[in-house]
Amino acid sequence: MIRTYMTGSMLAVLLGFGADLIFGDPSTPLHPICLIGSLIANLEKFLRKIFPKTEKGELTGGILLWFLVILVSAGIPALLLTVSYSICFWLGVTVEAVMCFFIFAVRSLKKESMNVGRALQTEGLDAGRNAVSRIVGRDTGSLSEAGVVKAAVETVAENFSDGVFAPMLYLMIGGGALGFFYKGINTMDSMVGYKNDKYLHFGRFAAKMDDAANFIPSRLAALFLIISAPLAGLDAKKAWEIWRRDRFCHASPNSAQTEAAAAGALHVRLAGDAWYFGKLCKKPFIGDDDRPVEIADIARMNRLMMAASVLSLVVMGVIRVGIILMIG
């Protein structure tokens, strides 16, 4: 039974990944991640009403939010998969493949970031700023062309970890239920994991759990970017060098891991100070200023992201097949 489910789950990951490459992430309010987001928003309103507006009260509310969201995010997929596989193997594979399809974001990440480069080339700086504002959280109104390009490259590098590699790793380990377990954690962090007055206490637990969930995946993702650099015509040696030196140049223990590998592979300098909600945030640079960033770097970063994504899938798939054979 375990071997059968592991085989079905691996097939589902491959099918879901392939579907994402072909169709991209569907835009619909019924998207599971959107539903998780709505659950978080509604639970936050409810919990803030019943817990006192004190540090302890907000911490407690935030912890309860995390457990409730994870219970729903992972519990419903687990129940659906248990029922589906009990009815028919191929029904289970189909249901799980659809789950994987909703979890991956490879094509959408490439499409949205490439739109930034096209906007800059065909419509100018204002259009580039508008395009990049859809994929980054920073203020984009005053970014230079180089700043817009850097923002797009950094987004692809960072989101390769939490939008592609980490979901793939969790899916390969525990199937659709564990994949949605991870997406629940990641979505909570993106919605409440801020260090501002509103979420400093309420979102602290969610932010810490996201750090924990991404600790190993972010480092492995960086290594896969480094290994994949030659496949994308980039510099693996420099990627390794900059990753080793700059991988902790970020307030988050994970975010600079893939950015550092990407900066080295591209021979550019990323990060630095940025504006968020009208406030300047001081950040160290990542990488060496070997050459100015250029619009073509967005395409180069996407080649690297795609190469690392496929290589990750192949390696994880081979390991999974080995485990299945060992069980048999």
XYZ file of C-alpha atoms in Angstrom:
328
model
C 0.000 0.000 0.000
C 2.808 2.420 0.881
C 4.638 1.574 -2.335
C 1.466 2.087 -4.382
C 0.780 5.486 -2.840
C 4.423 6.587 -3.255
C 4.310 5.599 -6.922
C 1.021 7.413 -7.475
C 2.257 10.472 -5.625
C 5.428 10.668 -7.727
C 3.411 10.377 -10.946
C 1.145 13.152 -9.670
C 4.098 15.469 -9.028
C 5.434 14.873 -12.548
C 2.004 15.441 -14.104
C 1.361 18.537 -11.991
C 4.747 20.025 -12.852
C 4.190 19.346 -16.546
C 0.715 20.881 -16.429
C 2.116 23.993 -14.770
C 4.751 24.380 -17.495
C 2.053 24.086 -20.176
C -0.853 26.043 -18.674
C 0.592 28.145 -15.861
C -1.091 28.940 -12.582
C -4.852 29.398 -13.208
C -6.320 32.745 -12.203
C -9.533 32.005 -10.337
C -10.998 32.998 -6.958
C -11.511 29.262 -6.357
C -7.765 28.617 -6.531
C -6.819 26.666 -3.362
C -4.150 29.217 -2.431
C -6.726 32.004 -2.762
C -9.075 30.026 -0.539
C -6.302 29.592 2.028
C -5.732 33.346 1.842
C -9.414 34.023 2.463
C -9.374 31.611 5.402
C -6.398 33.435 6.903
C -8.023 36.854 6.475
C -11.332 35.772 8.014
C -9.704 33.904 10.897
C -7.499 36.902 11.612
C -10.539 39.162 11.955
C -12.266 36.648 14.222
C -9.240 35.976 16.433
C -8.412 39.657 16.831
C -11.925 40.177 18.200
C -11.700 37.461 20.851
C -8.114 37.959 22.027
C -6.999 41.088 23.903
C -4.897 43.646 22.051
C -1.838 42.957 24.180
C 1.465 41.350 23.251
C 0.468 38.067 24.871
C -3.029 38.177 23.419
C -1.775 38.805 19.879
C 0.915 36.126 20.180
C -1.695 33.618 21.338
C -4.083 34.601 18.548
C -1.311 34.275 15.975
C -0.342 30.814 17.197
C -3.965 29.654 17.128
C -4.321 31.093 13.612
C -1.328 29.046 12.457
C -2.649 25.757 13.807
C -6.177 26.299 12.476
C -4.946 27.224 8.981
C -2.550 24.261 8.851
C -5.279 21.904 10.050
C -7.531 22.965 7.187
C -4.799 23.414 4.537
C -3.303 19.951 5.036
C -6.306 18.128 6.495
C -8.702 18.588 3.591
C -6.169 17.438 0.928
C -5.218 14.455 3.104
C -8.873 13.442 3.404
C -9.501 13.889 -0.335
C -6.466 11.813 -1.252
C -7.300 9.041 1.218
C -10.801 8.723 -0.242
C -9.624 9.027 -3.859
C -6.892 6.388 -3.619
C -9.241 4.051 -1.751
C -11.705 4.219 -4.668
C -9.230 3.888 -7.534
C -5.476 4.300 -7.969
C -5.827 6.469 -11.066
C -8.490 8.623 -9.432
C -6.035 9.272 -6.613
C -3.266 10.121 -9.089
C -5.583 12.506 -10.947
C -6.749 14.306 -7.820
C -3.199 14.600 -6.517
C -1.894 15.801 -9.891
C -4.455 18.612 -9.834
C -3.272 19.531 -6.338
C 0.337 19.637 -7.541
C -0.700 21.752 -10.526
C -2.194 24.364 -8.188
C 0.899 24.328 -5.967
C 3.619 24.863 -8.607
C 4.247 28.357 -10.017
C 7.076 27.902 -12.536
C 5.409 29.195 -15.702
C 3.714 32.119 -13.950
C 6.963 33.179 -12.299
C 8.726 33.163 -15.660
C 5.862 34.892 -17.462
C 5.422 37.726 -14.969
C 9.140 38.431 -14.697
C 9.647 38.348 -18.464
C 6.754 40.800 -18.788
C 8.891 43.261 -16.839
C 11.683 43.055 -19.411
C 9.272 43.373 -22.323
C 7.579 46.372 -20.719
C 10.920 48.120 -20.246
C 11.973 47.459 -23.831
C 8.725 48.330 -25.581
C 6.929 50.849 -23.366
C 9.586 52.432 -21.179
C 10.473 52.839 -17.520
C 7.012 53.636 -16.140
C 5.581 50.494 -17.730
C 8.476 48.471 -16.304
C 7.838 49.871 -12.848
C 4.157 48.983 -13.132
C 4.945 45.454 -14.335
C 7.439 44.754 -11.559
C 5.040 46.134 -8.920
C 2.857 43.068 -9.560
C 5.560 40.663 -8.397
C 7.426 42.527 -5.635
C 6.444 43.999 -2.291
C 8.700 47.052 -2.396
C 7.781 50.543 -3.613
C 8.535 50.757 -7.335
C 7.556 54.321 -8.218
C 11.096 55.714 -8.019
C 13.081 52.728 -9.293
C 15.577 53.274 -12.084
C 15.708 50.842 -15.020
C 18.516 48.987 -13.258
C 16.435 48.910 -10.079
C 13.470 47.418 -11.939
C 15.673 44.731 -13.498
C 17.276 43.905 -10.158
C 13.866 43.622 -8.501
C 12.700 41.174 -11.182
C 15.874 39.072 -10.970
C 15.714 38.972 -7.168
C 12.063 37.908 -7.282
C 12.791 35.005 -9.628
C 15.752 33.929 -7.493
C 13.847 34.090 -4.207
C 10.649 32.572 -5.574
C 12.525 29.677 -7.129
C 13.020 28.559 -3.534
C 9.529 29.022 -2.065
C 7.492 28.817 -5.263
C 9.196 25.909 -7.010
C 11.883 24.020 -5.124
C 10.402 23.909 -1.614
C 6.920 22.851 -2.815
C 8.538 20.195 -5.022
C 10.559 18.870 -2.099
C 7.543 18.698 0.209
C 5.417 17.106 -2.514
C 8.065 14.477 -3.219
C 8.365 13.681 0.491
C 4.699 13.628 1.489
C 2.500 14.191 -1.545
C -0.310 16.701 -1.950
C -1.178 16.938 1.744
C 2.372 17.895 2.716
C 2.545 20.228 -0.264
C -0.486 22.142 0.994
C 0.935 22.013 4.511
C 3.879 23.975 3.150
C 1.727 26.358 1.087
C -0.375 27.102 4.165
C 2.775 28.064 6.072
C 4.102 30.130 3.171
C 0.810 31.930 2.555
C 0.466 32.851 6.226
C 3.941 34.344 6.232
C 3.151 36.414 3.123
C -0.019 37.759 4.742
C 0.822 38.237 8.427
C 4.566 37.706 8.779
C 5.517 41.378 8.834
C 7.583 43.220 11.428
C 5.314 46.238 11.598
C 3.010 47.534 14.314
C 0.048 45.481 13.120
C 1.776 42.097 12.841
C 4.864 42.301 15.047
C 3.284 40.028 17.670
C 0.306 38.527 15.839
C 2.420 37.319 12.894
C 5.580 36.381 14.768
C 4.823 32.665 15.055
C 3.843 32.414 11.379
C 7.085 34.120 10.336
C 9.210 31.840 12.528
C 7.487 28.724 11.224
C 8.048 29.874 7.636
C 11.733 30.347 8.417
C 11.845 26.810 9.811
C 9.948 25.299 6.875
C 12.287 26.945 4.367
C 15.575 26.499 6.228
C 16.694 23.329 4.406
C 14.846 23.911 1.089
C 16.363 27.380 0.600
C 19.889 26.046 0.968
C 19.277 23.088 -1.306
C 17.630 25.413 -3.834
C 20.748 27.593 -3.850
C 22.932 24.546 -4.453
C 20.740 23.480 -7.373
C 21.059 26.971 -8.869
C 24.829 26.678 -8.579
C 24.942 23.198 -10.117
C 22.567 24.272 -12.905
C 24.490 27.433 -13.812
C 26.546 25.791 -16.615
C 23.316 24.403 -18.115
C 22.106 28.003 -18.451
C 25.440 29.295 -19.763
C 26.320 30.961 -16.462
C 29.183 30.804 -13.974
C 28.895 28.042 -11.347
C 32.256 28.853 -9.749
C 31.298 32.476 -9.122
C 27.832 31.384 -7.947
C 29.451 29.123 -5.343
C 31.851 31.860 -4.259
C 29.165 34.522 -3.764
C 26.768 32.062 -2.125
C 29.434 31.117 0.405
C 30.167 34.783 1.143
C 26.783 36.538 0.947
C 24.165 33.891 1.758
C 23.345 35.533 5.105
C 23.165 39.132 3.816
C 19.464 39.449 4.602
C 17.279 39.880 7.671
C 15.716 36.508 6.869
C 17.972 33.454 7.339
C 16.713 32.053 4.020
C 16.028 34.824 1.503
C 19.637 35.591 0.567
C 20.507 31.938 -0.129
C 19.189 31.800 -3.690
C 19.769 35.512 -4.337
C 23.452 35.080 -3.556
C 23.778 32.075 -5.877
C 21.983 34.000 -8.639
C 24.082 37.141 -8.192
C 27.267 35.106 -8.507
C 26.058 33.141 -11.521
C 25.116 36.392 -13.306
C 28.179 38.373 -12.150
C 25.978 41.229 -10.896
C 25.274 42.944 -7.602
C 21.756 42.571 -6.205
C 19.815 43.768 -3.126
C 20.858 46.975 -1.352
C 18.540 49.599 0.170
C 14.862 49.478 -0.798
C 11.655 51.383 0.013
C 8.672 49.587 1.552
C 5.412 51.449 2.237
C 7.237 54.764 2.113
C 9.966 53.684 4.533
C 13.605 53.171 3.542
C 14.965 49.776 4.569
C 18.743 49.529 4.739
C 20.007 46.274 3.219
C 23.489 45.018 2.378
C 24.431 44.309 -1.209
C 24.630 40.741 -2.489
C 27.232 39.875 -5.124
C 30.028 41.808 -6.817
C 29.554 44.776 -9.095
C 31.369 43.068 -11.974
C 29.108 44.684 -14.554
C 25.893 46.734 -14.671
C 22.628 44.804 -14.634
C 20.778 44.816 -17.953
C 17.341 43.792 -19.194
C 18.764 40.549 -20.619
C 19.574 39.443 -17.067
C 15.876 38.726 -16.488
C 15.931 36.150 -19.287
C 19.233 34.748 -18.012
C 17.789 34.357 -14.529
C 14.774 32.576 -15.935
C 16.994 30.184 -17.894
C 18.805 29.407 -14.673
C 15.522 28.977 -12.786
C 14.122 26.627 -15.427
C 17.316 24.560 -15.589
C 17.411 24.232 -11.806
C 13.691 23.342 -11.693
C 14.034 20.497 -14.192
C 17.252 19.233 -12.621
C 15.615 19.280 -9.179
C 12.670 17.286 -10.487
C 14.953 14.699 -12.094
C 17.140 14.273 -9.013
C 14.198 14.071 -6.606
C 12.412 11.682 -8.932
C 15.405 9.356 -9.130
C 15.729 9.358 -5.341
C 12.001 8.649 -4.995
C 12.206 5.744 -7.456
C 15.149 4.347 -5.492
C 13.156 4.480 -2.260
C 10.156 2.815 -3.935
C 12.351 -0.008 -5.222
C 13.922 -0.447 -1.805
C 10.468 -0.755 -0.203
C 9.457 -3.330 -2.802
